XYZ file of C-alpha atoms in Angstrom:
664
model
C 76.677 72.331 81.810
C 74.012 74.981 81.108
C 74.815 76.247 84.923
C 78.720 76.826 84.018
C 78.135 78.499 80.827
C 75.516 81.284 82.721
C 78.133 81.214 85.866
C 80.624 82.238 83.182
C 78.083 84.569 81.683
C 77.573 86.156 84.294
C 81.675 86.369 85.133
C 82.427 88.183 81.811
C 80.296 90.688 81.910
C 80.894 91.671 85.246
C 84.675 92.026 85.681
C 86.062 90.427 81.980
C 86.672 94.273 80.450
C 88.161 95.066 83.869
C 90.249 92.241 84.272
C 91.891 92.692 80.982
C 92.853 96.083 81.478
C 94.668 94.845 85.272
C 96.358 92.446 82.755
C 97.746 94.846 80.501
C 98.395 97.392 83.478
C 100.272 94.565 84.696
C 102.375 94.038 82.009
C 103.072 97.176 81.729
C 104.118 97.863 85.317
C 106.466 95.183 85.040
C 108.574 96.114 82.366
C 108.587 99.917 83.657
C 109.936 97.708 87.146
C 112.521 95.375 85.273
C 113.717 98.558 83.176
C 114.633 101.285 86.374
C 115.922 97.467 87.897
C 118.220 96.933 85.048
C 118.612 101.216 83.632
C 117.849 99.707 80.084
C 114.485 99.007 78.294
C 116.660 96.914 76.271
C 117.788 95.192 78.941
C 114.535 94.493 80.767
C 113.136 94.001 77.478
C 115.459 90.626 76.662
C 115.313 89.510 80.378
C 111.442 89.289 79.451
C 110.914 87.955 76.930
C 114.420 85.204 77.371
C 112.817 84.311 80.994
C 108.913 83.908 79.807
C 107.808 81.769 82.782
C 109.426 84.127 85.191
C 108.101 86.979 84.050
C 104.847 85.526 83.998
C 105.253 84.871 87.730
C 106.357 88.349 88.210
C 103.390 89.596 86.326
C 100.696 87.626 88.152
C 101.972 89.245 91.701
C 101.471 92.301 90.295
C 98.025 91.607 88.998
C 97.015 89.869 92.444
C 98.039 92.765 94.083
C 95.998 94.719 91.634
C 93.115 92.877 91.421
C 92.471 94.324 94.890
C 91.311 97.562 93.171
C 87.823 95.376 92.925
C 87.112 95.837 95.933
C 86.070 99.445 95.516
C 83.502 101.464 94.755
C 85.671 103.985 93.292
C 87.690 101.400 90.971
C 89.436 104.242 88.828
C 91.366 105.910 91.663
C 92.128 102.646 93.527
C 93.655 101.145 90.015
C 95.791 104.354 89.805
C 96.741 104.021 93.597
C 97.960 100.534 93.546
C 100.042 101.370 90.216
C 101.988 104.220 92.060
C 102.862 101.715 94.514
C 104.364 99.409 91.872
C 106.253 102.383 90.510
C 107.446 103.661 93.501
C 108.575 100.252 94.058
C 110.720 100.487 90.759
C 111.443 103.694 90.779
C 113.198 103.215 94.334
C 114.937 100.232 93.312
C 115.814 102.344 90.403
C 117.385 104.945 91.995
C 119.119 102.986 95.198
C 120.811 100.466 92.416
C 122.624 104.008 91.159
C 123.746 104.475 95.193
C 124.612 100.978 95.975
C 125.644 98.076 94.191
C 122.394 95.520 96.214
C 118.857 96.225 95.556
C 115.664 97.254 97.780
C 114.369 94.837 100.024
C 111.994 94.819 102.507
C 114.458 94.790 105.476
C 115.471 98.933 104.314
C 112.329 100.111 105.565
C 113.435 99.389 109.077
C 116.164 101.583 107.925
C 113.917 104.796 107.233
C 115.578 106.456 110.377
C 119.448 105.929 109.564
C 118.590 106.695 106.036
C 117.485 109.745 106.655
C 119.834 110.922 108.884
C 122.518 110.467 106.203
C 120.463 111.519 102.792
C 122.481 114.262 103.139
C 125.314 112.845 102.350
C 124.174 111.189 99.006
C 121.816 113.978 97.416
C 122.008 117.995 97.774
C 119.573 119.679 99.994
C 118.213 121.192 96.379
C 117.498 117.246 95.515
C 116.165 116.581 98.937
C 113.237 119.661 98.738
C 112.453 118.542 94.937
C 111.966 115.163 96.532
C 109.919 116.219 99.305
C 107.615 118.794 97.373
C 107.494 116.028 94.812
C 105.762 113.454 97.248
C 103.871 116.768 98.544
C 102.180 117.405 95.080
C 101.195 113.618 94.769
C 99.718 113.315 97.692
C 97.431 116.757 97.190
C 96.959 115.320 93.751
C 96.076 112.060 95.278
C 93.296 113.727 97.718
C 91.778 115.791 94.374
C 91.750 112.843 92.036
C 89.762 110.860 94.838
C 87.524 113.601 94.900
C 86.776 114.365 91.150
C 87.535 110.251 90.223
C 83.966 108.548 89.174
C 82.379 106.294 91.231
C 80.504 103.014 90.271
C 76.995 103.126 90.323
C 76.162 100.527 92.144
C 78.107 98.746 95.144
C 80.158 96.543 94.301
C 78.904 92.105 94.440
C 81.424 91.475 97.135
C 81.064 87.573 96.701
C 81.981 88.115 92.916
C 84.792 90.417 93.668
C 85.975 88.467 96.510
C 86.065 84.845 94.118
C 87.603 87.313 91.489
C 90.497 88.038 93.954
C 90.656 84.695 95.343
C 91.468 83.319 91.765
C 93.609 85.361 91.063
C 95.774 84.855 94.572
C 95.474 81.040 94.056
C 96.792 81.367 89.957
C 100.014 83.439 91.717
C 100.803 81.368 94.640
C 100.199 78.253 92.074
C 102.263 79.714 89.187
C 105.245 81.085 91.662
C 105.253 77.146 93.239
C 105.691 76.059 89.666
C 108.224 77.902 89.270
C 109.854 76.899 92.042
C 109.819 73.624 91.672
C 110.705 73.897 87.799
C 113.984 75.425 89.395
C 112.541 78.961 87.351
C 112.528 80.760 90.692
C 115.087 80.643 93.325
C 114.324 79.926 97.037
C 117.852 80.685 98.468
C 119.039 84.401 97.520
C 123.118 83.467 97.705
C 123.245 86.681 96.792
C 120.472 89.390 96.685
C 121.628 91.347 93.338
C 122.061 88.313 91.307
C 118.964 87.323 92.311
C 117.024 90.318 92.178
C 118.340 89.741 88.004
C 117.726 86.553 87.700
C 114.050 86.425 89.420
C 112.532 89.749 88.628
C 111.962 92.429 91.363
C 108.363 91.847 92.010
C 108.926 88.158 93.366
C 112.428 88.992 95.127
C 110.826 92.185 96.889
C 107.887 89.845 98.709
C 110.302 87.242 99.584
C 112.248 89.266 101.472
C 109.449 90.648 103.511
C 107.825 86.897 103.888
C 111.443 84.971 104.809
C 113.552 86.034 107.896
C 115.276 84.835 110.793
C 117.008 80.924 109.817
C 115.000 78.239 108.726
C 114.880 74.752 110.852
C 116.916 71.880 109.839
C 114.878 69.279 108.329
C 116.952 66.952 110.624
C 116.845 68.963 113.161
C 117.419 67.303 117.143
C 119.832 67.433 119.811
C 121.104 64.366 118.135
C 122.296 66.221 114.794
C 123.345 69.432 116.778
C 125.636 67.686 119.612
C 126.861 65.299 116.577
C 128.443 67.842 115.101
C 130.759 67.814 117.420
C 133.464 64.955 118.082
C 133.671 63.764 121.948
C 136.626 64.988 122.791
C 135.833 68.819 121.613
C 133.030 69.640 123.969
C 131.935 69.206 127.553
C 129.662 66.675 129.362
C 126.475 65.404 127.469
C 128.220 66.918 124.238
C 126.965 70.173 125.502
C 129.421 73.463 125.742
C 129.553 75.538 128.854
C 131.188 78.936 127.951
C 134.428 78.882 130.392
C 134.178 75.481 131.763
C 134.979 74.018 127.946
C 137.589 76.254 127.088
C 141.474 75.935 127.791
C 141.930 79.506 129.141
C 145.507 78.641 129.801
C 146.685 80.618 127.128
C 150.364 81.141 126.833
C 150.767 84.619 124.715
C 147.752 87.219 124.655
C 148.092 90.050 122.711
C 145.653 92.803 122.434
C 143.433 92.315 119.583
C 142.719 94.920 117.180
C 140.122 94.635 114.371
C 140.201 97.285 112.209
C 136.950 97.341 109.435
C 137.761 99.543 106.946
C 134.794 101.398 104.850
C 134.482 100.132 100.684
C 138.255 99.902 100.999
C 139.656 97.718 97.769
C 142.664 97.885 95.782
C 141.694 100.659 93.339
C 143.783 99.274 90.607
C 141.973 95.795 90.726
C 139.498 97.423 88.491
C 140.698 97.185 84.248
C 139.313 99.990 83.169
C 140.975 102.939 85.368
C 144.411 103.649 85.591
C 146.195 106.230 88.243
C 148.774 108.633 88.444
C 150.553 106.643 91.348
C 149.453 104.172 93.748
C 147.012 104.919 96.189
C 147.822 102.359 98.887
C 151.358 102.021 99.089
C 151.322 101.556 102.641
C 148.425 98.509 102.749
C 150.536 97.107 99.536
C 153.306 96.907 101.650
C 151.705 95.535 104.589
C 150.509 92.626 102.487
C 153.807 91.495 101.592
C 155.126 91.640 104.863
C 152.796 90.082 106.624
C 150.144 87.981 106.970
C 147.246 88.625 103.891
C 144.727 86.833 101.302
C 140.972 87.613 99.665
C 138.762 88.050 102.582
C 135.367 87.250 100.924
C 132.596 89.593 102.071
C 128.644 88.686 102.246
C 128.278 92.469 100.579
C 128.575 94.530 98.084
C 128.769 98.227 97.607
C 126.824 98.530 100.735
C 125.905 96.134 104.346
C 128.667 96.813 106.689
C 126.764 95.964 109.812
C 126.383 92.179 108.344
C 130.181 92.148 107.554
C 131.124 92.932 111.204
C 128.244 89.830 112.064
C 129.652 87.453 110.216
C 133.553 88.447 111.418
C 132.199 88.530 115.053
C 130.064 85.858 115.470
C 131.715 83.276 112.795
C 127.891 82.841 111.205
C 127.023 83.494 107.801
C 123.926 86.043 107.118
C 123.188 83.978 103.526
C 121.464 81.733 106.092
C 119.537 84.617 107.180
C 116.501 86.538 105.501
C 117.409 87.853 101.994
C 118.414 91.513 102.447
C 118.291 90.693 106.450
C 120.452 92.549 109.043
C 120.668 90.518 112.084
C 121.371 93.549 114.188
C 117.642 94.739 113.206
C 116.132 91.935 113.929
C 117.035 88.456 116.493
C 119.809 90.778 118.204
C 118.051 93.622 119.050
C 116.151 91.330 121.956
C 118.910 88.180 121.946
C 122.378 87.916 122.922
C 124.490 86.008 120.350
C 127.997 84.505 121.026
C 130.638 86.268 119.284
C 134.279 87.272 119.571
C 133.721 89.769 122.769
C 132.101 86.769 124.483
C 134.734 84.924 123.843
C 137.759 86.803 124.456
C 136.338 87.633 127.829
C 136.606 84.232 129.225
C 140.543 84.655 128.355
C 140.367 88.252 130.685
C 140.042 90.362 128.038
C 138.244 93.696 128.000
C 136.205 94.697 125.006
C 135.887 97.645 123.462
C 134.015 98.895 119.423
C 134.908 101.891 118.164
C 133.606 103.940 115.165
C 133.490 106.961 114.072
C 129.915 107.603 112.888
C 126.582 107.425 114.303
C 126.189 105.340 117.549
C 122.678 104.697 116.540
C 123.531 103.882 113.225
C 122.367 99.911 112.759
C 121.003 100.281 116.859
C 124.945 99.265 117.571
C 124.446 101.196 120.675
C 121.816 98.692 121.917
C 122.987 95.252 119.648
C 126.822 95.364 121.027
C 125.698 94.937 124.445
C 123.986 92.062 122.955
C 127.328 90.898 121.432
C 129.255 91.421 124.453
C 131.208 94.982 124.652
C 132.096 96.775 127.495
C 132.440 99.835 125.734
C 131.038 101.741 122.843
C 133.294 104.583 121.381
C 131.062 106.375 118.268
C 131.262 110.112 116.749
C 129.251 111.517 119.556
C 132.244 110.393 122.428
C 135.005 112.331 120.194
C 136.670 115.540 119.175
C 138.920 117.033 116.743
C 136.861 115.184 113.921
C 137.817 116.131 110.427
C 135.419 115.522 107.408
C 135.562 114.330 103.356
C 133.728 116.768 101.015
C 130.793 114.121 101.652
C 130.769 114.726 105.039
C 131.600 111.440 107.233
C 134.759 111.436 109.278
C 137.952 110.747 108.571
C 139.481 107.694 109.784
C 143.008 109.577 110.929
C 140.470 110.179 114.188
C 140.582 106.504 115.149
C 144.290 106.062 116.205
C 143.694 108.158 118.989
C 140.693 105.907 119.810
C 141.968 103.029 119.904
C 144.946 104.163 121.845
C 142.196 105.308 124.585
C 140.511 102.234 124.665
C 143.898 100.634 124.893
C 145.010 102.842 127.640
C 141.727 102.644 129.697
C 142.430 99.032 131.092
C 145.095 97.888 132.921
C 145.086 94.227 131.059
C 144.447 92.999 127.470
C 142.179 94.759 125.123
C 139.703 93.079 122.391
C 139.130 96.292 119.882
C 136.696 96.093 116.608
C 137.074 99.113 115.210
C 134.585 100.306 112.245
C 135.553 102.571 109.889
C 133.847 105.554 107.771
C 135.474 107.559 105.337
C 135.420 105.553 102.234
C 131.890 105.449 101.991
C 129.336 106.558 99.077
C 127.986 108.452 97.376
C 130.983 109.421 95.319
C 130.912 112.282 93.216
C 130.922 112.443 89.293
C 132.184 115.842 89.066
C 135.105 117.160 90.331
C 134.979 118.020 93.690
C 138.926 118.098 94.986
C 141.379 120.236 93.281
C 144.989 119.362 93.208
C 144.416 115.598 94.276
C 147.664 113.554 95.275
C 145.518 110.897 93.043
C 144.689 111.636 89.567
C 142.354 109.062 87.206
C 144.887 109.333 83.937
C 142.389 106.742 82.318
C 138.494 106.221 82.228
C 135.745 104.937 80.075
C 133.346 108.099 80.875
C 133.920 111.586 82.413
C 131.694 110.591 85.664
C 133.891 107.317 85.951
C 137.010 109.651 85.840
C 135.615 112.058 89.069
C 133.763 109.665 91.338
C 137.010 106.935 90.951
C 139.616 109.738 91.799
C 137.208 110.977 94.372
C 137.420 107.501 95.748
C 141.158 106.945 95.128
C 141.692 109.984 97.240
C 139.515 108.873 99.953
C 141.565 105.179 100.213
C 144.619 106.900 99.500
C 143.951 108.801 103.166
C 142.984 106.132 104.617
C 146.405 104.179 103.643
C 147.671 106.422 105.322
C 145.745 106.190 108.597
C 146.841 102.506 108.243
C 150.382 103.595 108.259
C 150.344 106.134 111.248
C 148.115 102.976 112.871
C 150.930 100.789 112.873
C 153.532 102.858 113.221
C 151.861 104.216 117.022
C 151.301 100.097 117.612
C 154.768 99.480 116.412
C 156.214 101.451 119.883
C 153.599 100.446 122.088
C 154.861 98.457 125.260
C 152.293 95.749 124.680
C 152.223 93.127 122.326
C 149.428 93.724 119.558
C 147.696 92.123 116.978
C 145.846 94.019 114.354
C 143.407 92.250 111.483
C 142.502 94.781 108.783
C 140.492 94.303 105.634
C 137.609 96.225 103.671
C 134.315 95.269 104.540
C 132.865 95.466 101.085
C 133.417 96.958 97.490
C 132.643 100.795 97.022
C 129.056 101.629 95.436
C 130.492 102.456 92.305
C 128.888 99.871 89.516
C 131.601 97.983 88.932
C 130.713 94.516 87.759
C 132.825 90.901 87.621
C 134.756 91.814 84.207
C 135.524 94.555 85.575
C 137.812 92.856 88.081
C 141.276 92.122 87.875
C 140.364 89.278 90.597
C 137.235 88.195 89.024
C 134.921 89.000 92.144
C 132.462 91.821 93.530
C 132.814 89.676 96.771
C 136.527 89.946 97.723
C 138.217 92.384 99.806
C 141.761 92.015 101.060
C 142.880 91.622 104.481
C 146.498 91.753 106.858
C 147.021 90.081 109.698
C 149.561 92.223 111.660
C 151.530 92.301 114.469
C 154.775 94.157 116.655
C 155.528 90.987 117.936
C 157.054 88.589 115.067
C 153.897 86.295 114.103
C 154.857 83.614 111.263
C 153.028 84.994 107.733
C 150.677 82.533 106.535
C 149.184 83.354 103.212
C 145.605 82.394 102.489
C 141.756 82.622 100.915
C 139.283 83.477 103.964
C 135.571 83.609 104.198
C 134.435 86.874 106.409
C 133.134 84.109 109.172
C 135.792 82.179 109.231
C 138.740 85.206 109.843
C 138.156 85.697 113.814
C 138.631 81.713 114.225
C 141.881 81.562 111.715
C 143.277 84.722 113.501
C 142.749 83.231 116.756
C 144.017 79.700 115.328
C 147.339 81.179 114.762
C 147.442 82.642 118.407
C 147.117 79.359 120.151
C 143.432 80.126 120.717
C 140.010 78.004 120.833
C 138.306 79.899 122.929
C 134.600 79.984 121.681
C 131.989 77.684 120.518
C 131.951 78.763 116.531
C 136.256 79.248 116.955
C 135.733 75.568 118.112
C 133.753 74.864 114.389
C 135.725 76.432 112.235
C 139.426 75.526 113.638
C 138.203 71.829 113.424
C 135.482 71.034 110.720
C 135.800 73.524 107.537
C 136.973 70.765 105.575
C 134.121 68.436 106.316
C 131.551 67.541 103.585
C 128.778 68.995 105.722
C 130.605 72.174 106.699
C 128.164 74.292 105.697
C 125.418 72.652 106.586
C 126.541 72.023 110.102
C 126.797 76.192 110.455
C 123.222 77.045 109.500
C 121.846 74.421 112.077
C 124.307 75.551 114.731
C 123.127 79.001 113.828
C 119.373 78.231 113.881
C 119.740 76.416 117.412
C 122.274 79.007 119.125
C 119.607 81.788 117.692
C 116.241 80.372 117.530
C 115.718 76.842 118.421
C 115.924 74.609 121.527
C 119.973 75.298 122.421
C 120.486 72.160 122.345
C 124.313 72.825 122.548
C 124.115 74.829 125.320
C 121.931 72.544 127.555
C 118.954 74.438 126.574
C 119.629 77.524 128.098
C 121.413 81.176 126.531
C 124.637 81.812 129.186
C 125.480 84.523 127.609
C 123.685 88.179 129.448
C 123.935 91.250 128.020
C 126.776 93.545 129.065
C 126.327 96.605 130.627
C 127.277 98.862 127.713
C 129.445 102.379 128.679
C 129.069 104.552 126.139
C 133.103 106.081 125.414
C 135.923 104.620 127.341
C 136.390 108.349 128.929
C 133.827 109.842 131.660
C 132.056 112.519 131.166
C 131.703 114.448 134.315
C 130.565 117.930 135.456
C 132.844 119.526 138.004
C 130.751 122.741 138.048
C 127.607 124.510 137.343
C 127.771 128.350 137.382
C 125.831 130.839 136.636
C 127.259 134.706 135.079
C 124.021 136.882 134.325
C 120.944 135.075 133.243
C 123.365 132.444 131.587
C 124.140 129.429 132.697
C 127.397 127.493 132.406
C 128.578 123.926 133.078
C 132.442 122.971 133.801
C 133.609 119.822 133.360
C 135.273 117.249 131.216
C 135.546 115.367 128.296
C 132.431 117.035 126.454
C 132.075 117.225 122.605
C 129.965 118.892 119.850
C 127.403 116.432 121.074
C 127.427 116.892 125.144
C 124.076 118.641 125.889
C 122.672 120.049 129.063
C 119.700 118.159 130.076
C 116.877 118.210 132.703
C 114.805 115.449 134.171
C 115.841 113.549 130.585
C 115.423 116.015 127.982
C 118.000 117.816 126.045
C 118.036 121.898 126.681
C 119.420 124.383 124.198
C 123.088 124.137 124.430
C 126.402 125.870 122.713
C 129.284 123.304 122.639
C 132.167 126.305 123.499
C 135.252 123.733 124.336
C 135.676 120.110 125.831
C 135.777 121.588 129.508
C 132.295 124.058 129.207
C 129.071 124.263 128.147
C 126.592 127.243 127.881
C 122.901 126.510 128.739
C 120.808 128.962 125.680
C 117.231 128.141 127.483
C 115.824 129.840 131.161
C 115.596 127.239 133.439
C 114.036 127.655 136.936
C 117.071 128.490 139.326
C 115.794 125.803 141.874
C 116.963 122.890 139.128
C 119.545 124.244 137.660
C 121.406 121.772 140.506
C 119.973 118.761 138.917
C 120.938 119.381 134.955
C 123.274 116.835 133.776
C 125.147 116.039 130.651
C 124.157 114.137 127.932
C 125.592 112.555 124.752
C 122.629 113.205 121.615
C 123.242 112.071 118.772
C 121.813 113.504 115.543
C 118.744 112.142 115.313
C 117.908 113.291 119.115
C 118.242 109.989 121.174
C 119.793 110.014 123.921
C 122.804 107.437 124.013
C 124.221 108.291 127.616
C 123.918 110.627 130.577
C 126.242 112.081 133.412
C 125.168 110.055 136.997
């Protein structure tokens, strides 16, 4: 007993006051982090006091990290640096929640390159400069603080330090495990924004770091996977062989176009805002005349790529790690069965169209693993008109869609992703003499934000009419599926929405040959299978699953199990192999050609076809300084050896200097 007392006495003498200080710092940091997340000290205080166990778990997590400062002789400096990291998390999360409706996750750090490329669309140049200067100032102050900070007179006793840190970590793990078992902490985040609000920022942020992919089902086996389907649904041994186990003798094979409209919803669904006239008259008219309904999407305020993923694969991103983008994880290295691969079984050519950067979300690589033949992105488009916030307007897409259809002789599957409705939405007047005016709003800032947004919707609505008018005259059968990818980042609440949801947009199944109208509400991962069923098409494993099993009691569990097996497991459903190979993805449907290299004085010019503002003269894989003169003429703006001139090519180079394609 006396030995225990002596040990405890030494421990108190060694670290007692410092540990108390760390506990106080951890509590203060948690309050600050939650205040930034809720943009209110009162709301954060109510949360912490109303959920003591959750708060204790978050504080213990912060404390466990802060205890690492004891490893350093400059303890005060280390404490300050770790505190700054936690504060940076809180500030970054707060800023992100101002610009979108989903919180910061560790997966966002995979998006830093993409985020930097569009930072000018969200913040002014002045703001960006201030942030950069501030970061540099903090780094310099950190260096100065390190030099001036006091150093412990004695080297830390690493045995005692290690024991203290171990106790902090074990206590943290014990508390969090207990919180999970008691139901105070969620282990599955169906809604990321709600999870952060209910479980606290530190806990949720760490969970997004340690959890990714799809969890292996506890009863995972060949029998479990193949038992999902009935005997007559699959081929030999209850496995699926693409093409062989499909009915490819389809009576009607129209061109199929999916149009995913960026942040497109009905603005009149927001109770607190009124407009001088309908912002989307054409879309509303089509909803009455054709099949339509609400579409429940997995994103709110951001997350376009995850909506694409659900629609094309028939899989739910809720089964992946919190905040995960499969485009940035599993699909960068693996193929996945999805709509383009399925449609190829029927002889369709497959195209993707997007009026934004081709490398955003790694689409220029991922689309090869999703079965696309071509991908036409912003870098392959001419005459692009921009919004006041520098996003490409959607009017360009009518031409791009028809070009894709005309590029082949047979039927086409085209997945189109628009960008015009993208935020950030300004809180001051930006559009003079707008078509759509806000006549009622809670605040001046809300008025201008919604007025800007509604006018983008109005222009997107006009694009929808132009597209449907064009396709109405097309001499082939066409099905056009249109829907918004998610709600705009306008700080909406469920109480403000007339439909009571932040995760519902509206879809339309338009056609030019007289399909029967059928209205129903769908999940994003059901949309493709439902449209295919209306066309009499059952090609594809997930199509068969959704068409035949949506009323099963095990529907969601079976979908998760199939997702695991197809992407991470033994692929029992395919007989133990992956039957899908990456396509040879062609960038753009129009061939970029060099006809002639001409020297005029000391300048070189390249004559050719289908050049754009993103076309650069290149030599041995390196883009050279180029002046775009026209779709048929480029000027070289630097010197090259005359002997090398004949080897010059033309590359399409995106904003971050990545070469997307080069002429042969």
